Coordinates of C-alpha atoms in Angstrom, one line a residue:
X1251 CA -72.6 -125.7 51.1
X1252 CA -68.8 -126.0 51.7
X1253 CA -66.5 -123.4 52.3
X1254 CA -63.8 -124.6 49.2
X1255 CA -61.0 -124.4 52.2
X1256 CA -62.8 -126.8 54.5
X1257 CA -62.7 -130.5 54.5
X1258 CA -63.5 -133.1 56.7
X1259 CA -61.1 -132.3 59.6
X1260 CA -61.9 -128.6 58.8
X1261 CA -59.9 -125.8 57.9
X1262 CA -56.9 -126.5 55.8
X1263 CA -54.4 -123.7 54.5
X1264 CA -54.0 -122.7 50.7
X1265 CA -50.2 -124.3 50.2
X1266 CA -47.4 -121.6 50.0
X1267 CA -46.5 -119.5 46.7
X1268 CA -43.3 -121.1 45.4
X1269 CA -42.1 -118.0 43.9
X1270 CA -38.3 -117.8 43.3
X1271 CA -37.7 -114.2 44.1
X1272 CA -39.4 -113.1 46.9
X1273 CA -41.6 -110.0 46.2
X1274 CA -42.4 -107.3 48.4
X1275 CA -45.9 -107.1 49.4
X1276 CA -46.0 -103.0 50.2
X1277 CA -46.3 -100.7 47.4
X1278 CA -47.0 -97.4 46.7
X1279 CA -47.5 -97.8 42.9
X1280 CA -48.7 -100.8 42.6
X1281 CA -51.6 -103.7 43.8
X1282 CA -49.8 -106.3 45.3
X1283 CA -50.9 -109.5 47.3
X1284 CA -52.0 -113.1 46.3
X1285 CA -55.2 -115.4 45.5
X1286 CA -56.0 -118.8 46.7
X1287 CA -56.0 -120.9 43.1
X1288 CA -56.9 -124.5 43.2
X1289 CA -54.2 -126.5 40.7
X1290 CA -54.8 -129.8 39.4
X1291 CA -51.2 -130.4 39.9
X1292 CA -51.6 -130.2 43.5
X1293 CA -55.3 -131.4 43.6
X1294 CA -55.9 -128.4 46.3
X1295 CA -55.2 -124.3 46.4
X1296 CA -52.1 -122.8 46.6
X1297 CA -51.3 -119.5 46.9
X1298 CA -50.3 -117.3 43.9
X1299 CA -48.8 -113.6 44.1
X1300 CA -49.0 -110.7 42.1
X1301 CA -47.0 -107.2 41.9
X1302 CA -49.8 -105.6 40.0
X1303 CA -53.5 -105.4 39.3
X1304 CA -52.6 -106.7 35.5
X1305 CA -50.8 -109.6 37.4
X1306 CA -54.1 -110.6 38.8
X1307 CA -56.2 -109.8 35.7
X1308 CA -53.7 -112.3 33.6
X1309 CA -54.2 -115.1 36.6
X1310 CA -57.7 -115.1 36.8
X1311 CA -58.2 -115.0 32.6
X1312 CA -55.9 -117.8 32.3
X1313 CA -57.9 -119.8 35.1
X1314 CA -61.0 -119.1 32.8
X1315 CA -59.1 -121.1 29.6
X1316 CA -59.9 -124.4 31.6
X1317 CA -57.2 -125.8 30.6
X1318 CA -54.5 -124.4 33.2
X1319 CA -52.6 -127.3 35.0
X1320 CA -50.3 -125.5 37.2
X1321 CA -49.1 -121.6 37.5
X1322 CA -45.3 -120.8 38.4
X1323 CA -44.7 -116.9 39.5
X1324 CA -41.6 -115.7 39.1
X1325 CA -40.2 -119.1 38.3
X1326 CA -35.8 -119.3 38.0
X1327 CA -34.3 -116.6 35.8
X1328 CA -33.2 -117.4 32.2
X1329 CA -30.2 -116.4 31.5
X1330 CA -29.8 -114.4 28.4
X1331 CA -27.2 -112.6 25.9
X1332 CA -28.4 -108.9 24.6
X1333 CA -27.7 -107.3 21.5
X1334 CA -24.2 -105.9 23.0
X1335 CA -23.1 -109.3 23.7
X1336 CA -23.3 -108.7 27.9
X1337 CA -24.9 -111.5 29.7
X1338 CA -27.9 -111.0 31.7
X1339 CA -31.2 -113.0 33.1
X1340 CA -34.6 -112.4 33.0
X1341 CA -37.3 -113.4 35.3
X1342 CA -41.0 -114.3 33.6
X1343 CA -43.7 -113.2 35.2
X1344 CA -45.2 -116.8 35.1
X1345 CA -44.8 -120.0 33.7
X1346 CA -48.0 -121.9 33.1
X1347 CA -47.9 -126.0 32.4
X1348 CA -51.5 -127.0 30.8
X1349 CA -53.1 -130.3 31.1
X1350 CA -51.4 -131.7 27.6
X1351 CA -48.4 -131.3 29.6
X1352 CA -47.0 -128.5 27.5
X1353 CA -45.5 -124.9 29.2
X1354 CA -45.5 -121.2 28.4
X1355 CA -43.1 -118.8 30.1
X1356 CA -45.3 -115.3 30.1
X1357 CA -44.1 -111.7 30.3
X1358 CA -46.4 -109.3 31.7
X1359 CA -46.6 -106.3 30.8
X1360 CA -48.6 -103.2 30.4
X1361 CA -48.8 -101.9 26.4
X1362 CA -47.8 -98.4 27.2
X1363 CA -44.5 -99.5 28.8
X1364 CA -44.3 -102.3 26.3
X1365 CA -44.2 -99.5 23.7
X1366 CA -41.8 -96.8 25.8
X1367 CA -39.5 -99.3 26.4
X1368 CA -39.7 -101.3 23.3
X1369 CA -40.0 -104.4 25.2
X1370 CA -41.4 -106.3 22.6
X1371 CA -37.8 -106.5 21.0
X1372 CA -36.4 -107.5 24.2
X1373 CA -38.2 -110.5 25.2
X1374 CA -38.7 -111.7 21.5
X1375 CA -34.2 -112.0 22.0
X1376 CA -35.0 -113.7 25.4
X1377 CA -37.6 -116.0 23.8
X1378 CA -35.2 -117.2 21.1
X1379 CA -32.8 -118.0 23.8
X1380 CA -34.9 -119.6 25.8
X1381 CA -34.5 -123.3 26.7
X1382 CA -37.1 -125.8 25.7
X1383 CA -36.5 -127.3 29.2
X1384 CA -37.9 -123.9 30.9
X1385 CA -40.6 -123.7 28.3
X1386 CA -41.8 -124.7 24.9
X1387 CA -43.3 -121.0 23.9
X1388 CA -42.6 -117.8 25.4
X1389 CA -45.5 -115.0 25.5
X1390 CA -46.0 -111.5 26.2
X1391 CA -49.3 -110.7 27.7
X1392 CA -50.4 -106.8 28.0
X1393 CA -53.3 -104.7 29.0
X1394 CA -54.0 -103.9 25.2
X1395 CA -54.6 -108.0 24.7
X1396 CA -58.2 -108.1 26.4
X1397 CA -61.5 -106.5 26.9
X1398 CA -61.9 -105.1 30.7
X1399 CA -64.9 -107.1 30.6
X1400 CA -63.5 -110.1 30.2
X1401 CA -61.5 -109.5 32.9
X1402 CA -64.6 -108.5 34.8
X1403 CA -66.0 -111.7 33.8
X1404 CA -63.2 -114.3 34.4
X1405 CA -62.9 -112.7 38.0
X1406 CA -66.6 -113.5 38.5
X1407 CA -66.4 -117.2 37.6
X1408 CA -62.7 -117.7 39.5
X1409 CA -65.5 -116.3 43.0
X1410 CA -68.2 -118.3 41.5
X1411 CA -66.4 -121.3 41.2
X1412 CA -64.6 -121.4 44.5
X1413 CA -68.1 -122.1 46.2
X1414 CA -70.2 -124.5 44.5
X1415 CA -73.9 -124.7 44.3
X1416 CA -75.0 -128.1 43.1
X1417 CA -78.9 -126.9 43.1
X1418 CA -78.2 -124.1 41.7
X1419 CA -76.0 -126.2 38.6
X1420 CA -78.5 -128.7 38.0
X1421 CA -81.5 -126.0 38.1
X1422 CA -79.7 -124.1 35.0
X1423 CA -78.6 -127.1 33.5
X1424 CA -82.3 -128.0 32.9
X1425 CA -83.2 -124.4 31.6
X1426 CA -80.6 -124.8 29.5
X1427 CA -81.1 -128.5 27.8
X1428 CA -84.8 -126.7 27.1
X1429 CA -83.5 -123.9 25.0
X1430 CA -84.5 -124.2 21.4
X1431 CA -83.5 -120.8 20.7
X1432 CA -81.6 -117.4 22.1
X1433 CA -82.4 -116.2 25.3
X1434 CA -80.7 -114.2 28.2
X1435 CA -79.4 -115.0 31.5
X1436 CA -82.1 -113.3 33.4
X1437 CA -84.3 -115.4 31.4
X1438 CA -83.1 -118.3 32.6
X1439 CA -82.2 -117.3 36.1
X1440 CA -86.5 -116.1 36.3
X1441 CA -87.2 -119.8 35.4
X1442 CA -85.3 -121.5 37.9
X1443 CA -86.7 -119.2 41.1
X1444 CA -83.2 -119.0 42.4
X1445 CA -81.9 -115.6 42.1
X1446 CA -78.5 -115.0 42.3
X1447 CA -77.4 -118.6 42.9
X1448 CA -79.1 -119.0 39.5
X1449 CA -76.8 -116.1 38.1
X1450 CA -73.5 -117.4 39.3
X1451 CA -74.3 -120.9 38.1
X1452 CA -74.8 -119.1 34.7
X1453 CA -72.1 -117.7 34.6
X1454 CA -70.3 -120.7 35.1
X1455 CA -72.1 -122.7 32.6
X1456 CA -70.7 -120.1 30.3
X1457 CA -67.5 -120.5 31.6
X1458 CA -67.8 -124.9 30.8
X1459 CA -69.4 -123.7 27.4
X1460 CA -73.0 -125.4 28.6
X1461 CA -74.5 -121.5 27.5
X1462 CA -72.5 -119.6 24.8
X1463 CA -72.9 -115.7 24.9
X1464 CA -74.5 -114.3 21.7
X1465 CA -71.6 -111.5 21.4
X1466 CA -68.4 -111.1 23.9
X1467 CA -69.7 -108.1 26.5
X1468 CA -70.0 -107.9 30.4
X1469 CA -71.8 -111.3 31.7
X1470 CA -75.1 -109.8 33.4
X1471 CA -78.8 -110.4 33.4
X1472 CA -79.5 -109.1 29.8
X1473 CA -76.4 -111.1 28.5
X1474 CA -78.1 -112.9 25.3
X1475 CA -77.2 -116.5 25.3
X1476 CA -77.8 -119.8 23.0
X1477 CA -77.0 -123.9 24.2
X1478 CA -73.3 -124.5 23.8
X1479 CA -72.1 -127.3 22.2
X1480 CA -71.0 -129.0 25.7
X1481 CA -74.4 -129.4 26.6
X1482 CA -75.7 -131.5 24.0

């Protein structure tokens, strides 16, 4: 199995973060650092930072969408006019183009300062001042908009998925164009004889929408699941 960074020639470097404001990678309140993302806009992984553990939480969900195209932090600041009528500019978090071509400019935030600071106000100013030609929606994105364990899970298949197992994918594939009815993970990872590999390629089927989860919950061995419509 290849090592996602390797090719041909062998190692190749994750391209640089293109971040507009450069951000400090020492903190003492916060989780900084970056993760290796593979874009399609760049057909290979570039390297995306974060000032906070939510930061990394809101890259890794949006990864799980499927549907992510290419990821901007800390794209150019908007410039803005507040309620006082002094100018001033604001710098998204992330701005997100998706494979229909269309952008969203994201804030992110956690609730409880969302709520101290009544930040909700202020960005919903920002967003109506917002060019189209930065981005056609502007979003705020908190800690109070997700279940931990989806977080859990979307970190899971953004590992998973940077090392594929083609045995292991068409092993689970099979088990899973078999199903007739509900059954769980462990079920299916029994059948196939390969262990964790079966697991990861599970959870990844999940991810495509080849297995569906009964209810939303932490993806594990007794994770009930059905066939997803992407299989048939």
């Amino acid at each position: 199995m290849m090592h996602p960074l390797l090719n041909s020639t062998g190692y190749r470097e994750p391209l640089p973060s293109i971040s507009t404001r450069k951000i400090a990678m020492r903190s003492h309140t916060s989780c900084r650092g970056f993760i290796p993302v593979w874009l399609a806009s760049e057909q290979w992984w570039r390297r995306i930072v974060f000032e906070s553990y939510l930061e990394l939480m809101f890259i890794q969900l949006i990864l799980a969408q499927g549907n992510v195209y290419d990821i901007w932090e800390q794209p150019p600041a908007v410039p803005f006019v507040r309620d006082n009528g002094k100018s001033a500019q604001h710098f998204f978090d992330f701005l997100i183009t998706w494979m229909d071509g269309s952008t969203t400019a994201y804030a992110v935030k956690p609730f409880e300062l969302v709520q101290r600071r009544r930040f909700d106000s202020e960005i919903a100013l920002i967003a109506s001042q917002t060019p189209k030609s930065f981005a056609d929606e502007v979003c705020l994105f908190t800690d109070a908009g997700f279940h931990r364990y989806d977080a859990v899970n979307a970190s899971r298949f953004h590992q998973f998925s940077k090392s594929p197992d083609a045995e292991a994918d068409v092993a689970v594939a099979e088990q899973i164009q078999a199903l007739t009815e509900p059954t769980t993970v462990g079920d299916i990872v029994e059948q196939t004889g390969l262990a964790g590999r079966a697991y990861r390629a599970a959870v990844c089927a999940i991810f495509r929408g080849d297995l569906v989860q009964v209810k939303g919950g932490l993806i594990d061995y007794p994770t009930a699941v059905k066939r997803g419509a992407m299989s048939c």
